[in-house]
mmCIF file of C-alpha atoms in Angstrom:
data_model
loop_
_atom_site.group_PDB
_atom_site.id
_atom_site.type_symbol
_atom_site.label_atom_id
_atom_site.label_comp_id
_atom_site.label_asym_id
_atom_site.label_seq_id
_atom_site.Cartn_x
_atom_site.Cartn_y
_atom_site.Cartn_z
ATOM 1 C CA MET A 128 -87.227 -102.453 -38.463
ATOM 2 C CA SER A 129 -89.840 -104.477 -36.663
ATOM 3 C CA ASN A 130 -92.483 -102.461 -34.844
ATOM 4 C CA ILE A 131 -93.451 -105.400 -32.647
ATOM 5 C CA PHE A 132 -92.333 -105.156 -29.033
ATOM 6 C CA ASN A 133 -92.687 -108.005 -26.578
ATOM 7 C CA GLN A 134 -94.518 -107.313 -23.352
ATOM 8 C CA ALA A 135 -91.350 -107.155 -21.264
ATOM 9 C CA THR A 136 -89.797 -104.541 -23.579
ATOM 10 C CA SER A 137 -92.951 -102.402 -23.486
ATOM 11 C CA VAL A 138 -92.979 -102.540 -19.686
ATOM 12 C CA ILE A 139 -89.332 -101.450 -19.592
ATOM 13 C CA GLY A 140 -90.006 -98.585 -22.013
ATOM 14 C CA ASN A 141 -92.936 -97.324 -19.968
ATOM 15 C CA GLU A 142 -90.952 -97.561 -16.749
ATOM 16 C CA ILE A 143 -88.059 -95.569 -18.239
ATOM 17 C CA MET A 144 -90.441 -92.802 -19.316
ATOM 18 C CA GLU A 145 -92.210 -92.758 -15.950
ATOM 19 C CA ARG A 146 -88.917 -92.429 -14.113
ATOM 20 C CA LEU A 147 -87.744 -89.642 -16.433
ATOM 21 C CA HIS A 148 -90.861 -87.666 -15.605
ATOM 22 C CA LEU A 149 -90.638 -88.457 -11.887
ATOM 23 C CA LEU A 150 -87.048 -87.230 -11.750
ATOM 24 C CA ALA A 151 -88.139 -83.952 -13.354
ATOM 25 C CA GLN A 152 -89.694 -82.951 -10.021
ATOM 26 C CA TYR A 153 -86.169 -82.352 -8.709
ATOM 27 C CA THR A 154 -85.684 -78.892 -10.135
ATOM 28 C CA GLU A 155 -84.524 -75.551 -8.786
ATOM 29 C CA GLN A 156 -87.496 -73.717 -10.284
ATOM 30 C CA ASP A 157 -91.082 -74.936 -10.561
ATOM 31 C CA GLY A 158 -92.140 -75.329 -14.165
ATOM 32 C CA MET A 159 -88.568 -75.127 -15.401
ATOM 33 C CA MET A 160 -86.067 -77.997 -15.639
ATOM 34 C CA THR A 161 -82.954 -76.646 -13.950
ATOM 35 C CA ARG A 162 -80.755 -78.917 -11.835
ATOM 36 C CA THR A 163 -77.190 -77.764 -11.274
ATOM 37 C CA TYR A 164 -74.326 -79.288 -9.328
ATOM 38 C CA LEU A 165 -74.914 -79.848 -5.591
ATOM 39 C CA THR A 166 -78.037 -77.715 -5.247
ATOM 40 C CA PRO A 167 -80.861 -79.181 -3.108
ATOM 41 C CA ALA A 168 -82.624 -80.330 -6.297
ATOM 42 C CA HIS A 169 -79.452 -82.047 -7.465
ATOM 43 C CA ARG A 170 -78.973 -83.792 -4.144
ATOM 44 C CA GLY A 171 -82.610 -84.897 -4.148
ATOM 45 C CA ALA A 172 -82.240 -86.406 -7.604
ATOM 46 C CA ALA A 173 -79.109 -88.231 -6.454
ATOM 47 C CA GLY A 174 -81.037 -89.807 -3.601
ATOM 48 C CA GLN A 175 -83.827 -90.952 -5.899
ATOM 49 C CA ILE A 176 -81.399 -92.452 -8.417
ATOM 50 C CA ALA A 177 -79.599 -94.305 -5.621
ATOM 51 C CA ALA A 178 -82.926 -95.728 -4.386
ATOM 52 C CA TRP A 179 -83.790 -97.013 -7.867
ATOM 53 C CA MET A 180 -80.346 -98.595 -8.152
ATOM 54 C CA ARG A 181 -80.833 -100.458 -4.870
ATOM 55 C CA ASP A 182 -84.301 -101.598 -5.934
ATOM 56 C CA ALA A 183 -82.712 -102.974 -9.119
ATOM 57 C CA GLY A 184 -80.396 -105.228 -7.098
ATOM 58 C CA MET A 185 -77.285 -103.077 -7.157
ATOM 59 C CA SER A 186 -74.948 -102.051 -4.386
ATOM 60 C CA VAL A 187 -74.587 -98.258 -4.333
ATOM 61 C CA ARG A 188 -71.793 -95.902 -3.411
ATOM 62 C CA ARG A 189 -71.122 -92.177 -3.753
ATOM 63 C CA ASP A 190 -67.642 -90.906 -4.539
ATOM 64 C CA ALA A 191 -66.023 -87.634 -3.526
ATOM 65 C CA ALA A 192 -67.208 -85.835 -6.680
ATOM 66 C CA GLY A 193 -70.823 -86.745 -5.945
ATOM 67 C CA ASN A 194 -71.129 -89.465 -8.591
ATOM 68 C CA ILE A 195 -73.682 -92.148 -7.716
ATOM 69 C CA ILE A 196 -72.400 -95.565 -8.733
ATOM 70 C CA GLY A 197 -74.558 -98.686 -8.802
ATOM 71 C CA ARG A 198 -72.800 -102.031 -9.164
ATOM 72 C CA TYR A 199 -74.510 -105.179 -10.405
ATOM 73 C CA GLU A 200 -72.121 -107.930 -9.445
ATOM 74 C CA GLY A 201 -71.052 -110.566 -11.931
ATOM 75 C CA SER A 202 -69.971 -114.136 -11.387
ATOM 76 C CA ASP A 203 -66.351 -112.973 -11.127
ATOM 77 C CA ALA A 204 -65.838 -109.745 -9.172
ATOM 78 C CA LYS A 205 -62.205 -109.519 -10.311
ATOM 79 C CA VAL A 206 -63.084 -109.189 -14.004
ATOM 80 C CA PRO A 207 -62.952 -105.612 -15.417
ATOM 81 C CA VAL A 208 -66.309 -103.902 -15.263
ATOM 82 C CA LEU A 209 -68.627 -102.962 -18.119
ATOM 83 C CA MET A 210 -69.442 -99.374 -17.232
ATOM 84 C CA THR A 211 -72.378 -97.337 -18.483
ATOM 85 C CA GLY A 212 -74.204 -94.185 -17.434
ATOM 86 C CA SER A 213 -74.555 -90.470 -18.080
ATOM 87 C CA HIS A 214 -75.139 -87.218 -16.172
ATOM 88 C CA PHE A 215 -78.032 -86.044 -14.006
ATOM 89 C CA ASP A 216 -77.342 -82.316 -13.945
ATOM 90 C CA THR A 217 -79.053 -80.092 -16.533
ATOM 91 C CA VAL A 218 -78.647 -76.767 -18.244
ATOM 92 C CA ARG A 219 -80.923 -73.950 -17.103
ATOM 93 C CA ASN A 220 -84.440 -74.360 -18.481
ATOM 94 C CA GLY A 221 -83.427 -77.577 -20.199
ATOM 95 C CA GLY A 222 -85.124 -80.852 -21.045
ATOM 96 C CA ILE A 223 -85.751 -84.015 -19.036
ATOM 97 C CA TYR A 224 -84.096 -86.584 -21.328
ATOM 98 C CA ASP A 225 -80.567 -85.209 -21.822
ATOM 99 C CA GLY A 226 -78.261 -87.335 -19.686
ATOM 100 C CA LEU A 227 -81.012 -88.939 -17.631
ATOM 101 C CA LEU A 228 -81.918 -91.491 -20.311
ATOM 102 C CA GLY A 229 -78.401 -92.947 -20.087
ATOM 103 C CA ILE A 230 -78.839 -93.530 -16.359
ATOM 104 C CA LEU A 231 -82.425 -94.701 -16.064
ATOM 105 C CA LEU A 232 -82.387 -97.006 -19.090
ATOM 106 C CA PRO A 233 -79.625 -99.302 -17.758
ATOM 107 C CA ILE A 234 -81.046 -99.210 -14.226
ATOM 108 C CA THR A 235 -84.384 -100.416 -15.573
ATOM 109 C CA CYS A 236 -82.722 -103.106 -17.692
ATOM 110 C CA ILE A 237 -80.709 -104.348 -14.726
ATOM 111 C CA ALA A 238 -83.874 -104.489 -12.631
ATOM 112 C CA ASN A 239 -85.329 -106.799 -15.271
ATOM 113 C CA TRP A 240 -82.268 -109.060 -15.180
ATOM 114 C CA HIS A 241 -82.342 -109.050 -11.388
ATOM 115 C CA GLN A 242 -85.960 -110.212 -11.380
ATOM 116 C CA GLN A 243 -84.929 -113.108 -13.637
ATOM 117 C CA GLY A 244 -81.950 -113.943 -11.427
ATOM 118 C CA LYS A 245 -79.662 -113.343 -14.388
ATOM 119 C CA ARG A 246 -75.976 -112.521 -13.845
ATOM 120 C CA PHE A 247 -73.073 -112.079 -16.231
ATOM 121 C CA PRO A 248 -69.433 -113.182 -16.141
ATOM 122 C CA PHE A 249 -68.519 -109.525 -15.574
ATOM 123 C CA PRO A 250 -69.837 -106.830 -13.219
ATOM 124 C CA ILE A 251 -71.847 -103.905 -14.580
ATOM 125 C CA GLU A 252 -71.603 -100.432 -13.105
ATOM 126 C CA VAL A 253 -74.103 -97.668 -13.817
ATOM 127 C CA VAL A 254 -72.629 -94.249 -13.091
ATOM 128 C CA ALA A 255 -74.887 -91.257 -12.544
ATOM 129 C CA PHE A 256 -72.287 -88.583 -13.227
ATOM 130 C CA SER A 257 -72.855 -85.659 -10.898
ATOM 131 C CA GLU A 258 -71.845 -82.884 -13.291
ATOM 132 C CA GLU A 259 -71.364 -82.627 -17.045
ATOM 133 C CA GLU A 260 -72.893 -79.346 -18.226
ATOM 134 C CA GLY A 261 -70.548 -76.922 -16.428
ATOM 135 C CA VAL A 262 -73.413 -74.562 -15.582
ATOM 136 C CA ARG A 263 -72.950 -73.685 -11.924
ATOM 137 C CA PHE A 264 -69.163 -73.441 -11.679
ATOM 138 C CA LYS A 265 -68.215 -73.033 -15.377
ATOM 139 C CA ALA A 266 -66.258 -76.307 -15.293
ATOM 140 C CA PRO A 267 -67.745 -79.195 -17.312
ATOM 141 C CA MET A 268 -67.557 -82.973 -16.835
ATOM 142 C CA LEU A 269 -66.540 -82.843 -13.194
ATOM 143 C CA GLY A 270 -68.001 -86.271 -12.443
ATOM 144 C CA SER A 271 -66.487 -88.170 -15.355
ATOM 145 C CA ARG A 272 -63.154 -86.397 -14.999
ATOM 146 C CA ALA A 273 -62.996 -87.577 -11.379
ATOM 147 C CA ILE A 274 -63.412 -91.207 -12.459
ATOM 148 C CA ALA A 275 -60.940 -90.733 -15.317
ATOM 149 C CA GLY A 276 -58.373 -89.252 -12.927
ATOM 150 C CA THR A 277 -58.246 -85.961 -14.871
ATOM 151 C CA PHE A 278 -60.112 -83.735 -12.408
ATOM 152 C CA GLU A 279 -58.279 -80.406 -12.121
ATOM 153 C CA GLN A 280 -57.997 -79.226 -8.519
ATOM 154 C CA ARG A 281 -57.840 -75.578 -9.604
ATOM 155 C CA VAL A 282 -61.561 -75.590 -10.453
ATOM 156 C CA LEU A 283 -62.372 -76.046 -6.768
ATOM 157 C CA LYS A 284 -61.790 -72.283 -6.455
ATOM 158 C CA HIS A 285 -64.453 -71.448 -9.059
ATOM 159 C CA THR A 286 -67.480 -69.569 -7.727
ATOM 160 C CA ASP A 287 -71.126 -69.650 -8.733
ATOM 161 C CA ASP A 288 -73.332 -66.607 -9.355
ATOM 162 C CA GLN A 289 -73.846 -66.183 -5.606
ATOM 163 C CA GLY A 290 -70.129 -66.233 -4.868
ATOM 164 C CA VAL A 291 -70.133 -69.749 -3.370
ATOM 165 C CA THR A 292 -66.928 -71.622 -4.164
ATOM 166 C CA MET A 293 -67.069 -75.163 -5.452
ATOM 167 C CA ILE A 294 -65.053 -76.395 -2.511
ATOM 168 C CA ASP A 295 -67.556 -74.881 -0.062
ATOM 169 C CA ALA A 296 -70.506 -76.330 -1.999
ATOM 170 C CA MET A 297 -68.908 -79.759 -1.848
ATOM 171 C CA LYS A 298 -68.286 -79.548 1.878
ATOM 172 C CA ALA A 299 -71.902 -78.454 2.421
ATOM 173 C CA ALA A 300 -72.977 -81.615 0.561
ATOM 174 C CA ASP A 301 -70.793 -83.779 2.850
ATOM 175 C CA LEU A 302 -68.208 -84.378 0.130
ATOM 176 C CA ASP A 303 -64.489 -84.256 0.811
ATOM 177 C CA PRO A 304 -62.752 -82.517 -2.132
ATOM 178 C CA MET A 305 -59.382 -83.853 -0.985
ATOM 179 C CA GLN A 306 -60.635 -87.385 -1.658
ATOM 180 C CA ILE A 307 -61.415 -86.763 -5.346
ATOM 181 C CA PRO A 308 -58.163 -88.448 -6.499
ATOM 182 C CA ALA A 309 -59.414 -91.629 -4.808
ATOM 183 C CA ALA A 310 -62.449 -91.614 -7.138
ATOM 184 C CA ALA A 311 -60.214 -92.401 -10.125
ATOM 185 C CA ALA A 312 -60.708 -95.843 -11.640
ATOM 186 C CA ALA A 313 -57.754 -98.202 -11.251
ATOM 187 C CA PRO A 314 -55.843 -98.857 -14.486
ATOM 188 C CA GLY A 315 -57.420 -101.707 -16.426
ATOM 189 C CA SER A 316 -60.480 -101.888 -14.179
ATOM 190 C CA ILE A 317 -62.950 -100.771 -16.889
ATOM 191 C CA ALA A 318 -63.378 -103.164 -19.818
ATOM 192 C CA ALA A 319 -65.450 -100.609 -21.733
ATOM 193 C CA PHE A 320 -67.726 -97.632 -21.216
ATOM 194 C CA VAL A 321 -70.941 -97.369 -23.227
ATOM 195 C CA GLU A 322 -73.344 -94.429 -23.051
ATOM 196 C CA VAL A 323 -76.935 -94.263 -24.275
ATOM 197 C CA HIS A 324 -77.987 -90.692 -25.051
ATOM 198 C CA ILE A 325 -80.563 -88.782 -27.029
ATOM 199 C CA GLU A 326 -79.044 -87.504 -30.250
ATOM 200 C CA GLN A 327 -79.709 -83.805 -29.479
ATOM 201 C CA GLY A 328 -79.932 -83.214 -33.200
ATOM 202 C CA PRO A 329 -82.212 -83.873 -36.213
ATOM 203 C CA VAL A 330 -80.304 -86.482 -38.238
ATOM 204 C CA LEU A 331 -82.051 -89.644 -37.002
ATOM 205 C CA LEU A 332 -85.423 -87.894 -36.909
ATOM 206 C CA ASN A 333 -85.097 -86.664 -40.486
ATOM 207 C CA GLU A 334 -84.107 -90.147 -41.680
ATOM 208 C CA ASP A 335 -86.933 -91.786 -39.708
ATOM 209 C CA LEU A 336 -84.496 -93.932 -37.737
ATOM 210 C CA PRO A 337 -84.900 -94.573 -33.999
ATOM 211 C CA LEU A 338 -81.263 -95.376 -33.157
ATOM 212 C CA GLY A 339 -77.756 -94.619 -34.356
ATOM 213 C CA VAL A 340 -74.206 -95.674 -33.496
ATOM 214 C CA VAL A 341 -71.755 -92.896 -32.667
ATOM 215 C CA THR A 342 -68.420 -92.980 -34.481
ATOM 216 C CA ALA A 343 -66.653 -90.167 -32.613
ATOM 217 C CA ILE A 344 -67.381 -87.276 -30.268
ATOM 218 C CA ALA A 345 -66.277 -83.969 -31.701
ATOM 219 C CA GLY A 346 -63.344 -82.072 -30.283
ATOM 220 C CA ALA A 347 -63.925 -78.386 -29.617
ATOM 221 C CA THR A 348 -61.992 -75.136 -29.494
ATOM 222 C CA ARG A 349 -63.593 -72.053 -27.951
ATOM 223 C CA TYR A 350 -62.480 -68.449 -27.994
ATOM 224 C CA MET A 351 -63.533 -65.034 -26.797
ATOM 225 C CA LEU A 352 -62.706 -62.221 -29.251
ATOM 226 C CA GLU A 353 -62.669 -58.469 -29.016
ATOM 227 C CA PHE A 354 -62.662 -56.068 -31.936
ATOM 228 C CA LYS A 355 -61.620 -52.488 -31.163
ATOM 229 C CA GLY A 356 -62.113 -49.766 -33.717
ATOM 230 C CA VAL A 357 -63.082 -46.110 -33.319
ATOM 231 C CA ALA A 358 -66.545 -45.040 -32.190
ATOM 232 C CA GLY A 359 -67.949 -42.147 -34.172
ATOM 233 C CA HIS A 360 -71.071 -40.304 -35.205
ATOM 234 C CA ALA A 361 -73.245 -42.442 -37.467
ATOM 235 C CA GLY A 362 -74.177 -39.491 -39.630
ATOM 236 C CA THR A 363 -70.920 -37.621 -40.080
ATOM 237 C CA VAL A 364 -68.208 -40.186 -40.751
ATOM 238 C CA PRO A 365 -68.080 -41.344 -44.404
ATOM 239 C CA MET A 366 -68.234 -45.078 -44.965
ATOM 240 C CA THR A 367 -64.722 -45.163 -46.438
ATOM 241 C CA MET A 368 -63.223 -43.503 -43.364
ATOM 242 C CA ARG A 369 -64.698 -45.682 -40.635
ATOM 243 C CA HIS A 370 -62.972 -48.102 -38.255
ATOM 244 C CA ASP A 371 -66.155 -50.025 -37.531
ATOM 245 C CA ALA A 372 -65.634 -52.876 -35.074
ATOM 246 C CA ALA A 373 -69.065 -54.369 -35.790
ATOM 247 C CA MET A 374 -68.494 -54.594 -39.539
ATOM 248 C CA ALA A 375 -65.117 -56.239 -38.950
ATOM 249 C CA ALA A 376 -66.860 -58.727 -36.648
ATOM 250 C CA ALA A 377 -69.588 -59.328 -39.234
ATOM 251 C CA GLU A 378 -67.053 -60.061 -41.969
ATOM 252 C CA PHE A 379 -65.245 -62.389 -39.600
ATOM 253 C CA ALA A 380 -68.472 -64.225 -38.693
ATOM 254 C CA LEU A 381 -69.316 -64.758 -42.356
ATOM 255 C CA TYR A 382 -65.851 -66.205 -42.954
ATOM 256 C CA VAL A 383 -66.343 -68.638 -40.064
ATOM 257 C CA GLU A 384 -69.604 -69.768 -41.658
ATOM 258 C CA GLN A 385 -67.989 -70.172 -45.089
ATOM 259 C CA ARG A 386 -64.885 -71.979 -43.809
ATOM 260 C CA CYS A 387 -66.825 -74.421 -41.638
ATOM 261 C CA SER A 388 -69.325 -75.179 -44.402
ATOM 262 C CA ARG A 389 -66.629 -76.782 -46.559
ATOM 263 C CA ILE A 390 -66.482 -80.021 -44.532
ATOM 264 C CA PRO A 391 -69.641 -81.916 -43.473
ATOM 265 C CA ASP A 392 -68.652 -82.674 -39.865
ATOM 266 C CA LEU A 393 -67.013 -79.295 -39.144
ATOM 267 C CA VAL A 394 -69.121 -76.607 -37.432
ATOM 268 C CA GLY A 395 -68.411 -73.067 -36.267
ATOM 269 C CA THR A 396 -70.686 -70.975 -34.081
ATOM 270 C CA ILE A 397 -70.706 -67.335 -32.985
ATOM 271 C CA GLY A 398 -72.884 -67.800 -29.908
ATOM 272 C CA GLN A 399 -72.397 -64.418 -28.244
ATOM 273 C CA TRP A 400 -72.251 -60.994 -29.896
ATOM 274 C CA ASN A 401 -72.138 -57.866 -27.781
ATOM 275 C CA VAL A 402 -71.639 -54.203 -28.616
ATOM 276 C CA PRO A 403 -70.794 -52.617 -25.249
ATOM 277 C CA ASN A 404 -72.360 -49.173 -24.836
ATOM 278 C CA GLY A 405 -73.794 -49.428 -28.336
ATOM 279 C CA ALA A 406 -76.327 -46.891 -29.594
ATOM 280 C CA THR A 407 -78.413 -46.487 -32.732
ATOM 281 C CA ASN A 408 -76.518 -43.394 -33.872
ATOM 282 C CA VAL A 409 -72.983 -44.464 -32.984
ATOM 283 C CA ILE A 410 -70.478 -46.380 -35.118
ATOM 284 C CA PRO A 411 -69.462 -49.353 -32.949
ATOM 285 C CA GLY A 412 -65.974 -49.007 -31.552
ATOM 286 C CA HIS A 413 -65.979 -52.204 -29.513
ATOM 287 C CA VAL A 414 -67.464 -55.672 -30.134
ATOM 288 C CA VAL A 415 -67.113 -58.856 -28.092
ATOM 289 C CA LEU A 416 -67.737 -62.274 -29.668
ATOM 290 C CA SER A 417 -67.537 -65.921 -28.741
ATOM 291 C CA LEU A 418 -66.420 -68.588 -31.192
ATOM 292 C CA ASP A 419 -66.931 -72.346 -30.940
ATOM 293 C CA VAL A 420 -65.345 -74.647 -33.558
ATOM 294 C CA ARG A 421 -65.996 -78.402 -33.478
ATOM 295 C CA ALA A 422 -65.171 -81.459 -35.567
ATOM 296 C CA GLY A 423 -64.896 -85.197 -35.101
ATOM 297 C CA ASP A 424 -61.475 -85.028 -36.755
ATOM 298 C CA ASP A 425 -58.977 -82.989 -34.734
ATOM 299 C CA ALA A 426 -56.844 -82.258 -37.800
ATOM 300 C CA GLU A 427 -59.847 -80.699 -39.554
ATOM 301 C CA ARG A 428 -60.681 -78.604 -36.494
ATOM 302 C CA LEU A 429 -57.119 -77.364 -36.039
ATOM 303 C CA ALA A 430 -56.773 -76.564 -39.746
ATOM 304 C CA ALA A 431 -59.974 -74.541 -39.544
ATOM 305 C CA THR A 432 -58.870 -72.591 -36.476
ATOM 306 C CA THR A 433 -55.548 -71.819 -38.199
ATOM 307 C CA ASP A 434 -57.371 -70.447 -41.243
ATOM 308 C CA ILE A 435 -59.837 -68.520 -39.083
ATOM 309 C CA THR A 436 -57.017 -66.911 -37.100
ATOM 310 C CA ALA A 437 -55.239 -65.881 -40.301
ATOM 311 C CA GLU A 438 -58.432 -64.380 -41.714
ATOM 312 C CA LEU A 439 -58.978 -62.466 -38.492
ATOM 313 C CA GLU A 440 -55.601 -60.795 -38.912
ATOM 314 C CA ARG A 441 -56.311 -59.979 -42.558
ATOM 315 C CA ILE A 442 -59.687 -58.401 -41.769
ATOM 316 C CA CYS A 443 -58.224 -56.281 -38.992
ATOM 317 C CA VAL A 444 -55.432 -54.982 -41.214
ATOM 318 C CA GLN A 445 -57.818 -54.196 -44.059
ATOM 319 C CA ARG A 446 -60.333 -52.415 -41.819
ATOM 320 C CA ASP A 447 -57.748 -50.826 -39.527
ATOM 321 C CA VAL A 448 -59.191 -52.264 -36.321
ATOM 322 C CA ARG A 449 -57.482 -54.186 -33.540
ATOM 323 C CA SER A 450 -58.418 -57.569 -32.164
ATOM 324 C CA THR A 451 -57.600 -59.812 -29.245
ATOM 325 C CA LEU A 452 -58.230 -63.549 -29.352
ATOM 326 C CA LYS A 453 -58.295 -65.611 -26.149
ATOM 327 C CA LYS A 454 -58.676 -69.379 -26.173
ATOM 328 C CA THR A 455 -61.013 -70.344 -23.331
ATOM 329 C CA TYR A 456 -61.413 -74.093 -23.856
ATOM 330 C CA GLU A 457 -60.051 -76.924 -25.958
ATOM 331 C CA THR A 458 -60.650 -80.644 -25.952
ATOM 332 C CA SER A 459 -59.642 -83.309 -28.406
ATOM 333 C CA SER A 460 -62.140 -85.535 -30.161
ATOM 334 C CA ALA A 461 -62.840 -88.983 -28.765
ATOM 335 C CA VAL A 462 -63.075 -91.847 -31.240
ATOM 336 C CA CYS A 463 -65.408 -94.691 -30.369
ATOM 337 C CA ALA A 464 -63.737 -98.101 -30.359
ATOM 338 C CA ASP A 465 -64.321 -100.060 -33.570
ATOM 339 C CA TRP A 466 -65.032 -103.320 -31.756
ATOM 340 C CA LEU A 467 -67.662 -101.681 -29.561
ATOM 341 C CA GLN A 468 -69.260 -100.008 -32.584
ATOM 342 C CA GLN A 469 -69.421 -103.442 -34.186
ATOM 343 C CA GLY A 470 -71.108 -104.716 -31.034
ATOM 344 C CA TRP A 471 -73.808 -102.054 -31.390
ATOM 345 C CA HIS A 472 -74.144 -102.853 -35.105
ATOM 346 C CA ALA A 473 -74.681 -106.537 -34.352
ATOM 347 C CA ALA A 474 -77.238 -105.782 -31.628
ATOM 348 C CA LEU A 475 -79.160 -103.472 -33.971
ATOM 349 C CA GLU A 476 -79.175 -106.068 -36.718
ATOM 350 C CA ARG A 477 -80.380 -108.791 -34.362
ATOM 351 C CA LYS A 478 -83.302 -106.528 -33.443
ATOM 352 C CA GLY A 479 -84.150 -105.827 -37.070
ATOM 353 C CA CYS A 480 -82.891 -102.237 -37.069
ATOM 354 C CA LYS A 481 -81.074 -100.443 -39.841
ATOM 355 C CA VAL A 482 -77.516 -99.565 -38.833
ATOM 356 C CA ARG A 483 -76.809 -95.843 -39.059
ATOM 357 C CA SER A 484 -73.441 -94.442 -37.957
ATOM 358 C CA LEU A 485 -72.973 -90.764 -37.186
ATOM 359 C CA PRO A 486 -70.659 -88.468 -35.215
ATOM 360 C CA SER A 487 -71.656 -86.528 -32.122
ATOM 361 C CA GLY A 488 -71.210 -82.781 -32.299
ATOM 362 C CA ALA A 489 -72.090 -82.436 -28.611
ATOM 363 C CA GLY A 490 -69.690 -83.319 -25.820
ATOM 364 C CA HIS A 491 -70.472 -86.216 -23.485
ATOM 365 C CA ASP A 492 -69.081 -87.882 -20.364
ATOM 366 C CA ALA A 493 -67.749 -90.640 -22.614
ATOM 367 C CA MET A 494 -65.110 -88.142 -23.808
ATOM 368 C CA ALA A 495 -63.564 -87.985 -20.347
ATOM 369 C CA ILE A 496 -63.780 -91.735 -19.750
ATOM 370 C CA ALA A 497 -61.979 -92.304 -23.072
ATOM 371 C CA ALA A 498 -58.771 -91.423 -21.211
ATOM 372 C CA VAL A 499 -58.981 -94.703 -19.281
ATOM 373 C CA ALA A 500 -61.195 -97.094 -21.285
ATOM 374 C CA PRO A 501 -62.537 -97.806 -24.772
ATOM 375 C CA ILE A 502 -65.861 -96.043 -25.329
ATOM 376 C CA ALA A 503 -68.972 -96.314 -27.481
ATOM 377 C CA MET A 504 -72.320 -94.548 -27.659
ATOM 378 C CA LEU A 505 -75.837 -95.352 -28.836
ATOM 379 C CA PHE A 506 -77.930 -92.384 -29.952
ATOM 380 C CA VAL A 507 -81.703 -92.359 -29.548
ATOM 381 C CA ARG A 508 -83.884 -90.233 -31.795
ATOM 382 C CA CYS A 509 -85.505 -87.168 -30.261
ATOM 383 C CA GLY A 510 -88.512 -85.279 -31.636
ATOM 384 C CA ASN A 511 -89.422 -81.634 -32.192
ATOM 385 C CA GLY A 512 -86.819 -81.215 -34.910
ATOM 386 C CA GLY A 513 -84.137 -82.764 -32.719
ATOM 387 C CA ILE A 514 -84.158 -79.851 -30.298
ATOM 388 C CA SER A 515 -82.342 -80.271 -26.962
ATOM 389 C CA HIS A 516 -81.222 -78.122 -24.018
ATOM 390 C CA ASN A 517 -84.751 -76.790 -24.227
ATOM 391 C CA PRO A 518 -88.098 -77.557 -22.535
ATOM 392 C CA LEU A 519 -89.354 -78.753 -25.950
ATOM 393 C CA GLU A 520 -86.874 -81.650 -25.879
ATOM 394 C CA THR A 521 -88.802 -84.899 -26.295
ATOM 395 C CA MET A 522 -88.519 -88.615 -26.994
ATOM 396 C CA GLU A 523 -91.003 -91.401 -27.759
ATOM 397 C CA MET A 524 -91.603 -94.331 -25.428
ATOM 398 C CA GLN A 525 -91.240 -96.778 -28.337
ATOM 399 C CA ASP A 526 -87.740 -95.463 -29.037
ATOM 400 C CA ALA A 527 -86.776 -95.772 -25.368
ATOM 401 C CA ALA A 528 -88.105 -99.344 -25.369
ATOM 402 C CA LEU A 529 -86.182 -100.253 -28.513
ATOM 403 C CA ALA A 530 -82.998 -98.661 -27.149
ATOM 404 C CA ALA A 531 -83.417 -100.735 -23.981
ATOM 405 C CA ASP A 532 -83.901 -103.887 -26.063
ATOM 406 C CA VAL A 533 -80.741 -103.162 -28.073
ATOM 407 C CA PHE A 534 -78.794 -102.275 -24.907
ATOM 408 C CA MET A 535 -79.802 -105.538 -23.263
ATOM 409 C CA ASP A 536 -78.789 -107.487 -26.355
ATOM 410 C CA PHE A 537 -75.431 -105.696 -26.431
ATOM 411 C CA VAL A 538 -74.740 -106.534 -22.767
ATOM 412 C CA GLU A 539 -75.880 -110.140 -23.169
ATOM 413 C CA HIS A 540 -73.353 -110.582 -25.990
ATOM 414 C CA PHE A 541 -70.600 -108.485 -24.412
ATOM 415 C CA ASP A 542 -68.581 -111.403 -23.084
ATOM 416 C CA THR A 543 -68.382 -112.930 -26.562
ATOM 417 C CA LEU A 544 -67.671 -109.535 -28.103
ATOM 418 C CA SER A 545 -64.885 -108.842 -25.621
ATOM 419 C CA ALA A 546 -63.351 -112.299 -26.124
ATOM 420 C CA SER A 547 -63.337 -111.907 -29.914
ATOM 421 C CA LYS A 548 -61.646 -108.530 -29.561
ATOM 422 C CA LYS A 549 -58.860 -110.081 -27.484
ATOM 423 C CA THR A 550 -58.185 -112.818 -30.042
ATOM 424 C CA SER A 551 -58.386 -110.602 -33.125
#
């Protein structure tokens, strides 16, 4: 890969980084990056993003879900749009690059084209999705689901930690929840959706590669489990006579690790482990766990959850404990379109970059948009061991600049790419 950047690319890279840091001021807590759906910090960030879109030569609108949409008109307004973007909400005490890079990078690139007076045969829309993380109302991807037409009205009744319902929060932000169906994209109106995002993992960093092309976004199945045994005195009940809920849970957790280690792109995580009313001198009679299983291949994920469920039953019978298993969330994987992946490959090669393909274990707005348009993603290397959802999340300016250069090349060749796809 060439390490030589032209002056224009360096300027774009610096501007992206400056804007990322400027947007970090819109947080719910000083010194901590927290920006959740429709809080004052969230609404402030939306206003700033809209201002940057206008400065870049775009017309700007806000839909009923709070998405901010900037449109850079093409020579033919009737042609399906090339859509890009990401989310501007964050997890609590998160980083400043997750989501935001995928908004600010294309805005900055479009500003550069606008200064040159450059237009394309197709319009470009940059969507700042209002909600992806699901933090405030425990309902993820609200913004992208609205555009995909898959927003579920039932989540409007969800409440936050202060008891505020989503529907009331939306009304307070001058949004009309009843108009959310109107936010859905018309069939055939999106030619493709491409998302630039930090990897949120260590693969590119460990291979010393700045960029990677996503092959698929992993599907996920999540559960909450309870193990119920018999609490007893830690000193008086022999080991062979116990009904220990914690040991049953431990055996189960080890099986999850073993089963999900068999296949490279399959992962299983016990993220929560609670022993209600536990004490040092008491055999646990009750344990509550969470389970998250993900894979880019849905068949692999479903096969794993079938095996895990069977092993759960076996463990409970052997240890004479009871269990309850409740599925709390499930989403299918989203495969990135081959022709769009090839477009990223070609752009990387033209810029002298090695092509590296990899799956995404994290969920992204592109998953929701896949219901209505072909999708693709470009990953950007992050530092600090690939850590994300954490204040230590970081990214280098040179990588942002290179990602912008590759993105611009991709867009500048999109008309040819799209035409070749139609004739193939």
